[in-house]
């Protein structure tokens, strides 16, 4: 659906009336500072990409205010003898109007526009991204799961920005082809031809087929008609592989339909497969969407299973009913805590080694899956890499993570040594947060050996650092440690208060693993106080979270608490 479909009254009558009262020229005059003189643009060659309504060409931009020319992307709306001039001009002005108000690292930046509606010329100018779209980028680069999650974080952050604007902005056509990768290897959401501002919150009913519904998009129409219990589809589709059930059945795109598309974008970035990759006929795809038959390998795909929490998020986004899908903010908060690092320039044919930062994140993935042997190997590789490149900060992080693995394996002497080395390195670097993490680890080592005075001393120093630097989530981690000490000291009310504070902080931050750890602590308090039903329910909640996010380490800790 392009911008003019919205302006013509599809779902937003009040906005349509308001927009139609103002001419396209008047709208563009509000953004006159972005107008580019045609003499300042030199088109390089043939279109680089073709969309449903426009072509994209590379060009050079040389403005009087610029010291040197810049390579840019020019999006030119398609115009022919059958084009409605009024719709053409207003569609262009609508897209410019939306883009001009956006400013976010993960949203394409509009550099300017030029138009001559009398001859059907309307172009928008954007920064040029050599890496192409995310699908093209991943085909060339050797990207491990944490690097792919970094791109996913960029996408969810960008969508959250759009959805939390006032009024919220629905993108309307999210897919891997509309996500570019910039020179810093960050994902950038582009193509706002289907976007619109949602000035009214619509009430949704259960999704069901609508008779004789006309589905408009960036390509020709699909017609859906219902006769008795038979569903008939005719005509090609627009981006149908990413279209939600309610959009396929005739509704306008809305925030929940964007979230359906986000689920598929996550799937694409992790698996290198388009939605419904096993179906080559798009009418078959449309039928699959309507009949609720999502691909069976979502839950057992090898790549997706490496990060179960992401797999769960995809399933939530692909809920059939719009109201059951997570918000963009919830998605962004969930992905925030997953292991990630920006992709490097490693290609699939190069022998370039993985960076220490990447190895640390890969090690954390294995650690959370309770695979201590693999985690140790990766953390040691990270330590070797960091020392070779004189990356002292990553070396300290590797030492700290080795301490965590040793602690989980009850190798307390080695754990204390690793944490102590990390603490001393962080202290020398002046890294307060790193020092806090090492102290928290040492507190855990002392607690496990029932050296409660030393444990309390380490945890208290760590908490003091958290308060000084204003890091609430780090403080929640330490509060769980203090709660564990108070539990061992039979100071149950104080232990409960620590765990409850940590739970509240983790809840606000969207940190599911932290929530599980706090709930496990509260379950232990209830168990010690012989409130067995309450303890059982609390442990079940904690275990449920760990199962959902695929954190076997956390689940093992919960089960240990139940056994105690």
XYZ file of C-alpha atoms in Angstrom:
564
model
C 0.000 0.000 0.000
C 1.509 3.319 -0.970
C 1.152 6.608 0.850
C -1.651 7.848 -1.411
C -3.870 4.864 -0.611
C -3.862 6.148 2.966
C -4.495 9.721 1.859
C -7.440 8.613 -0.213
C -9.195 7.429 2.901
C -8.245 3.803 3.481
C -8.620 3.599 7.261
C -7.675 7.169 8.182
C -10.537 9.446 7.066
C -9.684 12.342 9.394
C -6.055 12.420 8.321
C -7.035 12.021 4.674
C -9.347 15.016 4.808
C -6.725 17.118 6.530
C -4.025 16.158 4.029
C -6.251 16.615 0.975
C -6.999 20.202 2.000
C -3.312 21.035 1.475
C -1.693 20.795 -1.941
C 1.440 18.743 -2.516
C 3.346 21.940 -3.305
C 2.292 23.465 0.028
C 3.439 20.352 1.901
C 6.807 20.397 0.139
C 7.219 24.113 0.833
C 7.198 23.278 4.535
C 10.424 21.368 3.843
C 11.929 23.813 1.343
C 15.327 23.619 3.034
C 15.556 20.059 1.691
C 14.851 21.029 -1.936
C 17.773 20.232 -4.256
C 18.447 21.980 -7.561
C 18.600 19.509 -10.481
C 22.000 20.924 -11.455
C 23.411 19.631 -8.159
C 22.656 15.995 -9.011
C 24.452 13.850 -11.578
C 22.937 10.418 -12.217
C 25.628 7.733 -12.601
C 23.811 5.198 -14.737
C 20.936 2.737 -14.966
C 18.630 1.991 -12.006
C 20.362 0.026 -9.276
C 17.090 -1.400 -7.965
C 13.428 -1.419 -8.955
C 10.545 -1.309 -6.493
C 6.804 -1.458 -6.932
C 6.398 2.302 -7.397
C 9.918 3.647 -7.901
C 13.432 3.052 -9.216
C 16.638 3.648 -7.232
C 19.748 4.955 -8.988
C 23.191 5.921 -7.717
C 24.242 9.522 -8.295
C 26.670 12.172 -7.126
C 25.529 15.220 -5.185
C 27.520 18.449 -5.216
C 25.984 21.365 -3.298
C 27.396 24.815 -2.731
C 27.561 24.078 1.000
C 29.574 20.869 0.478
C 33.367 20.743 0.165
C 33.285 17.694 -2.105
C 30.763 15.675 -4.016
C 29.016 12.784 -2.303
C 27.656 9.542 -3.678
C 23.931 9.313 -3.028
C 20.912 7.163 -3.818
C 18.120 8.754 -5.853
C 14.661 7.261 -5.545
C 12.556 8.310 -8.528
C 8.830 7.653 -8.470
C 7.623 5.927 -11.611
C 5.417 7.999 -13.917
C 3.691 7.173 -17.213
C 0.751 8.258 -19.324
C -1.748 6.428 -17.095
C -0.517 7.981 -13.843
C -3.003 10.137 -11.907
C -1.150 13.447 -11.478
C -2.913 14.404 -8.255
C -2.277 11.054 -6.596
C 1.299 11.048 -7.882
C 2.159 14.437 -6.400
C 0.415 13.847 -3.085
C 1.971 10.407 -2.675
C 5.397 11.949 -3.146
C 4.680 14.843 -0.772
C 3.291 12.446 1.844
C 6.450 10.326 1.844
C 8.708 13.383 1.995
C 6.641 14.774 4.846
C 7.054 11.601 6.902
C 10.764 11.184 6.171
C 11.587 14.810 6.930
C 10.405 14.334 10.508
C 12.520 11.249 11.226
C 15.945 11.218 12.839
C 17.348 7.938 14.147
C 20.564 5.943 13.570
C 18.570 3.010 12.188
C 16.270 4.996 9.887
C 17.324 6.171 6.414
C 18.174 9.865 6.307
C 16.459 12.021 3.690
C 19.089 14.390 2.272
C 16.687 16.240 0.039
C 14.220 16.080 -2.843
C 13.589 17.579 -6.256
C 10.329 17.661 -8.182
C 8.730 18.918 -11.357
C 5.243 17.509 -11.341
C 4.419 19.004 -14.753
C 6.764 16.551 -16.429
C 6.229 13.717 -13.918
C 9.577 14.077 -12.192
C 9.725 13.414 -8.424
C 12.892 12.223 -6.688
C 14.103 11.757 -3.124
C 17.812 11.747 -2.313
C 19.342 9.551 0.407
C 22.764 8.522 1.610
C 24.257 5.726 -0.505
C 25.025 2.482 1.317
C 27.632 0.351 -0.490
C 26.751 -2.793 1.450
C 23.299 -2.992 -0.119
C 20.391 -4.567 1.700
C 20.793 -6.976 4.598
C 20.086 -9.985 2.383
C 22.917 -9.013 0.018
C 25.244 -8.185 2.909
C 24.772 -11.557 4.613
C 25.316 -13.383 1.311
C 28.817 -11.879 1.082
C 29.936 -11.755 4.720
C 30.786 -14.498 7.186
C 28.480 -13.556 10.052
C 28.060 -15.588 13.232
C 24.890 -15.486 15.339
C 25.949 -12.565 17.620
C 26.724 -10.459 14.520
C 23.318 -11.252 13.063
C 21.652 -10.361 16.363
C 23.390 -6.987 16.178
C 21.573 -6.312 12.893
C 18.318 -7.496 14.457
C 18.818 -5.083 17.354
C 19.184 -2.258 14.852
C 15.925 -3.244 13.163
C 13.938 -3.535 16.401
C 15.367 -0.234 17.656
C 14.355 1.463 14.423
C 10.835 0.013 14.492
C 10.459 0.986 18.148
C 11.394 4.563 17.208
C 8.706 4.617 14.508
C 6.017 3.025 16.655
C 6.610 5.306 19.645
C 6.453 8.542 17.660
C 3.503 10.853 18.273
C 1.550 9.959 16.249
C 2.963 6.448 15.748
C 4.282 5.623 12.280
C 3.482 2.306 10.630
C 6.146 1.373 8.058
C 3.812 -0.923 6.144
C 6.385 -2.843 4.082
C 9.127 -4.205 6.355
C 11.280 -6.912 4.781
C 14.972 -7.685 4.337
C 14.992 -5.939 0.950
C 13.999 -2.698 2.694
C 16.787 -2.861 5.280
C 20.178 -1.532 4.214
C 23.550 -2.041 5.910
C 25.738 1.045 6.246
C 29.524 1.399 6.310
C 29.549 0.796 10.077
C 27.637 -2.447 9.487
C 24.499 -1.108 11.161
C 21.044 -1.890 9.766
C 19.050 1.014 8.312
C 15.305 0.823 7.613
C 14.402 2.357 4.247
C 11.541 2.655 1.713
C 8.757 4.624 3.379
C 6.439 4.554 0.370
C 3.895 2.553 2.358
C 4.386 4.371 5.675
C 1.734 6.451 7.411
C 1.117 8.218 10.668
C -1.617 6.597 12.765
C -3.630 9.396 14.336
C -6.364 7.127 15.661
C -6.075 3.877 17.554
C -8.229 1.334 15.806
C -10.218 -1.382 17.503
C -9.495 -4.747 15.982
C -11.777 -7.720 15.735
C -10.700 -11.318 15.300
C -8.991 -11.828 11.950
C -11.263 -13.497 9.419
C -11.739 -13.477 5.642
C -13.586 -10.501 4.135
C -15.694 -11.103 1.052
C -14.590 -9.448 -2.207
C -11.683 -7.713 -0.504
C -9.269 -5.802 -2.696
C -5.711 -5.890 -1.409
C -3.572 -3.042 -2.744
C 0.148 -2.840 -2.423
C 3.301 -1.926 -4.201
C 2.400 -4.336 -7.025
C -0.862 -5.323 -8.771
C -3.870 -6.392 -6.734
C -4.840 -9.650 -5.097
C -8.561 -10.259 -4.920
C -9.846 -12.405 -2.065
C -13.418 -13.631 -2.337
C -15.383 -15.956 -0.082
C -18.164 -18.215 -1.331
C -19.566 -20.463 1.357
C -16.488 -22.017 2.932
C -14.331 -21.663 -0.166
C -11.600 -19.017 -0.364
C -10.495 -17.836 -3.803
C -7.427 -15.710 -4.627
C -6.655 -14.110 -7.970
C -3.800 -11.897 -9.137
C -0.188 -11.417 -7.981
C 0.759 -10.078 -4.568
C 2.900 -7.299 -3.042
C 5.459 -8.430 -0.481
C 2.974 -11.142 0.406
C 5.628 -13.281 2.089
C 5.898 -10.639 4.819
C 2.207 -9.656 4.916
C 0.225 -10.440 8.069
C -3.059 -12.379 7.915
C -5.195 -9.287 8.518
C -3.445 -7.375 5.717
C -3.824 -10.326 3.347
C -7.517 -10.330 4.226
C -7.985 -6.660 3.460
C -7.067 -4.568 6.500
C -4.731 -1.612 6.196
C -1.234 -2.154 7.604
C -0.990 -1.223 11.284
C 1.552 -1.514 14.102
C 0.787 -5.220 14.753
C 1.207 -6.026 11.044
C 4.624 -4.366 11.219
C 5.458 -6.699 14.107
C 4.440 -9.740 12.039
C 6.918 -8.539 9.405
C 9.588 -7.977 12.087
C 9.248 -11.651 13.035
C 10.008 -12.645 9.459
C 12.889 -10.179 9.172
C 14.458 -11.781 12.268
C 13.957 -15.177 10.646
C 15.633 -13.974 7.430
C 18.634 -12.474 9.194
C 19.293 -15.630 11.222
C 18.548 -18.287 8.587
C 19.265 -16.572 5.227
C 15.844 -17.794 4.102
C 12.834 -15.764 3.001
C 9.464 -16.427 4.671
C 7.808 -19.577 3.344
C 10.997 -20.406 1.449
C 9.659 -23.859 0.659
C 6.742 -22.361 -1.312
C 7.567 -20.911 -4.739
C 4.002 -19.861 -5.582
C 2.899 -16.677 -3.819
C -0.765 -17.662 -3.995
C 0.248 -20.765 -2.015
C 2.007 -18.451 0.449
C -1.158 -16.373 0.813
C -3.215 -19.501 1.468
C -0.655 -20.674 4.036
C -0.899 -17.338 5.883
C -4.692 -17.402 5.930
C -4.827 -21.067 6.970
C -2.311 -20.486 9.816
C 0.253 -22.906 8.436
C 3.551 -21.193 9.160
C 6.685 -23.131 8.159
C 7.220 -26.133 10.399
C 10.950 -25.484 10.779
C 10.569 -22.253 12.769
C 10.822 -24.227 16.005
C 13.501 -26.697 14.894
C 15.717 -24.717 12.547
C 19.357 -25.339 13.492
C 20.351 -21.662 13.372
C 17.310 -20.484 15.313
C 17.848 -23.080 18.015
C 21.254 -21.586 18.775
C 19.379 -18.694 20.400
C 16.076 -20.045 21.732
C 14.976 -16.672 23.105
C 15.015 -15.285 19.564
C 13.083 -18.290 18.288
C 10.419 -17.611 20.943
C 10.270 -13.955 19.899
C 9.709 -14.901 16.241
C 6.856 -17.201 17.244
C 5.287 -14.380 19.284
C 5.543 -11.944 16.374
C 3.882 -14.497 14.081
C 0.817 -14.872 16.305
C -2.258 -15.046 14.085
C -4.264 -12.489 16.060
C -2.759 -8.965 15.944
C -3.476 -8.284 19.620
C -1.336 -11.291 20.615
C 1.842 -9.943 19.033
C 4.437 -8.105 21.134
C 4.905 -4.366 20.771
C 8.012 -2.945 19.154
C 9.193 -1.728 22.568
C 8.863 -5.201 24.054
C 10.762 -6.710 21.124
C 13.538 -4.153 21.407
C 13.829 -4.727 25.170
C 14.039 -8.504 24.684
C 16.688 -8.374 21.964
C 18.732 -5.853 23.960
C 19.901 -8.579 26.366
C 20.920 -11.094 23.715
C 24.633 -11.569 22.878
C 25.588 -9.310 19.981
C 28.507 -7.563 18.309
C 28.565 -5.514 15.102
C 29.613 -7.531 12.029
C 33.156 -7.200 10.705
C 34.445 -7.272 7.129
C 35.103 -11.013 7.223
C 33.981 -12.595 3.961
C 33.012 -16.218 3.546
C 36.190 -16.888 1.567
C 38.614 -15.034 3.845
C 40.810 -16.632 6.503
C 40.461 -13.645 8.827
C 40.063 -14.757 12.434
C 37.139 -13.851 14.652
C 37.546 -10.824 16.898
C 37.840 -11.145 20.670
C 34.490 -9.365 21.053
C 32.773 -11.899 18.780
C 34.391 -14.853 20.564
C 33.216 -13.474 23.931
C 29.635 -13.315 22.713
C 29.820 -16.784 21.203
C 31.246 -18.038 24.492
C 28.363 -16.483 26.409
C 25.897 -18.294 24.155
C 27.517 -21.625 25.043
C 27.736 -20.715 28.719
C 24.009 -19.943 28.858
C 23.334 -23.342 27.250
C 25.317 -24.996 30.073
C 27.961 -26.124 27.559
C 30.932 -25.338 29.776
C 33.562 -27.077 27.657
C 32.680 -25.125 24.507
C 32.333 -21.897 26.492
C 35.767 -22.320 28.067
C 37.373 -22.944 24.668
C 35.791 -19.814 23.200
C 36.680 -17.610 26.184
C 40.286 -18.844 26.025
C 40.379 -18.051 22.305
C 39.022 -14.588 23.097
C 41.734 -14.114 25.726
C 44.453 -15.170 23.264
C 43.060 -12.880 20.559
C 42.782 -9.942 22.966
C 46.356 -10.361 24.162
C 47.645 -10.647 20.596
C 45.921 -7.392 19.594
C 46.698 -5.708 22.938
C 42.963 -5.349 23.617
C 43.230 -5.117 27.405
C 39.522 -4.516 27.961
C 38.480 -7.666 26.061
C 41.202 -9.620 27.893
C 39.665 -8.573 31.218
C 36.198 -9.566 29.981
C 37.522 -12.988 28.936
C 39.063 -13.490 32.392
C 35.785 -12.515 34.007
C 33.803 -14.985 31.886
C 36.293 -17.749 32.578
C 35.656 -17.035 36.251
C 31.914 -17.521 35.674
C 32.501 -20.879 33.973
C 34.871 -22.053 36.711
C 32.322 -21.021 39.337
C 29.588 -22.999 37.591
C 31.914 -26.005 37.587
C 32.675 -25.556 41.329
C 36.362 -24.922 40.560
C 36.527 -22.176 43.148
C 40.270 -21.578 43.272
C 40.454 -21.070 39.499
C 37.316 -18.922 39.585
C 38.769 -16.669 42.281
C 42.002 -16.303 40.327
C 40.180 -15.372 37.103
C 37.892 -12.859 38.806
C 40.817 -11.328 40.691
C 42.826 -10.876 37.487
C 39.800 -9.282 35.832
C 39.203 -6.980 38.819
C 42.812 -5.777 38.834
C 42.803 -5.157 35.066
C 39.516 -3.251 35.187
C 40.854 -1.193 38.102
C 43.944 -0.278 36.113
C 41.786 0.752 33.159
C 39.488 2.830 35.352
C 36.503 0.737 34.191
C 34.067 0.938 37.118
C 31.414 -1.308 35.560
C 33.972 -3.998 34.763
C 35.348 -3.832 38.299
C 31.799 -4.188 39.612
C 31.244 -7.346 37.554
C 34.477 -8.903 38.818
C 33.549 -8.080 42.420
C 30.113 -9.593 41.884
C 31.807 -12.747 40.577
C 34.108 -12.895 43.598
C 31.076 -12.506 45.845
C 29.571 -15.542 44.132
C 32.752 -17.572 44.689
C 32.852 -16.722 48.404
C 29.116 -17.367 48.809
C 29.474 -20.820 47.232
C 32.195 -21.653 49.790
C 30.074 -20.295 52.677
C 32.572 -17.467 53.262
C 29.671 -15.144 53.909
C 31.597 -12.213 55.397
C 33.896 -12.036 52.380
C 30.940 -12.519 50.033
C 29.036 -9.673 51.688
C 32.085 -7.409 51.491
C 32.480 -8.034 47.742
C 28.776 -7.611 47.000
C 28.538 -4.406 49.043
C 31.508 -2.873 47.243
C 29.958 -3.872 43.915
C 26.622 -2.306 44.888
C 28.368 0.914 45.904
C 29.906 1.125 42.418
C 26.500 0.551 40.805
C 25.017 3.407 42.799
C 27.932 5.693 41.905
C 27.645 5.070 38.165
C 23.835 4.932 38.213
C 23.491 1.477 36.631
C 20.244 -0.030 37.965
C 20.444 -3.293 36.000
C 23.969 -3.979 37.275
C 22.699 -3.219 40.779
C 19.913 -5.766 40.316
C 22.558 -8.420 39.626
C 24.353 -7.501 42.842
C 21.068 -7.409 44.811
C 20.489 -11.028 43.815
C 23.913 -11.828 45.270
C 23.212 -9.938 48.506
C 19.864 -11.719 48.706
C 21.642 -15.070 48.479
C 23.929 -14.095 51.373
C 20.970 -12.924 53.484
C 19.206 -16.215 52.735
C 22.204 -18.183 54.032
C 22.222 -15.962 57.117
C 18.525 -16.809 57.703
C 17.642 -13.104 57.372
C 14.664 -13.960 55.225
C 12.826 -10.636 55.154
C 16.005 -8.849 54.017
C 16.657 -11.533 51.416
C 13.102 -11.191 50.107
C 13.469 -7.413 49.866
C 16.714 -7.749 47.865
C 15.207 -10.232 45.417
C 12.009 -8.171 45.086
C 13.983 -5.011 44.284
C 16.038 -6.877 41.701
C 12.909 -8.394 40.153
C 11.321 -4.959 39.751
C 14.450 -3.531 38.091
C 14.773 -6.471 35.710
C 11.079 -6.245 34.877
C 11.377 -2.582 33.887
C 14.471 -3.346 31.816
C 12.949 -6.357 30.038
C 15.757 -8.632 31.242
C 14.145 -12.082 31.336
C 17.154 -13.987 32.668
C 17.522 -11.523 35.518
C 13.818 -11.915 36.315
C 14.239 -15.697 36.402
C 17.183 -15.447 38.815
C 15.266 -13.104 41.124
C 12.182 -15.319 41.054
C 14.349 -18.321 41.878
C 15.680 -16.424 44.900
C 12.175 -15.507 46.029
C 11.196 -19.150 45.638
C 14.086 -20.156 47.902
C 12.997 -17.624 50.540
C 9.433 -18.947 50.456
C 10.717 -22.515 50.711
C 12.891 -21.689 53.743
C 9.860 -20.096 55.397
C 7.839 -23.259 54.660
C 5.485 -21.481 52.290
C 5.731 -24.433 49.944
C 2.875 -23.661 47.513
C 4.165 -20.139 47.004
C 7.690 -21.492 46.527
C 6.492 -24.037 43.964
C 4.627 -21.422 41.911
C 7.575 -19.040 42.000
C 10.041 -21.719 40.925
C 7.693 -22.700 38.091
C 7.626 -19.113 36.837
C 11.415 -18.923 36.950
C 11.849 -22.241 35.156
C 9.265 -21.231 32.535
C 11.249 -18.104 31.695
C 14.490 -20.073 31.408
C 12.874 -22.646 29.119
C 11.376 -19.887 26.971
C 14.688 -18.077 26.489
C 16.701 -21.295 26.213
C 18.965 -20.575 29.167
C 19.929 -23.993 30.459
C 22.368 -22.506 32.973
C 19.603 -20.484 34.597
C 17.241 -23.453 34.511
C 19.831 -25.628 36.245
C 20.144 -23.010 38.982
C 16.359 -22.918 39.419
C 16.170 -26.712 39.641
C 18.950 -26.673 42.241
C 16.828 -24.249 44.251
C 13.818 -26.567 43.977
C 15.909 -29.539 45.086
C 17.202 -27.608 48.081
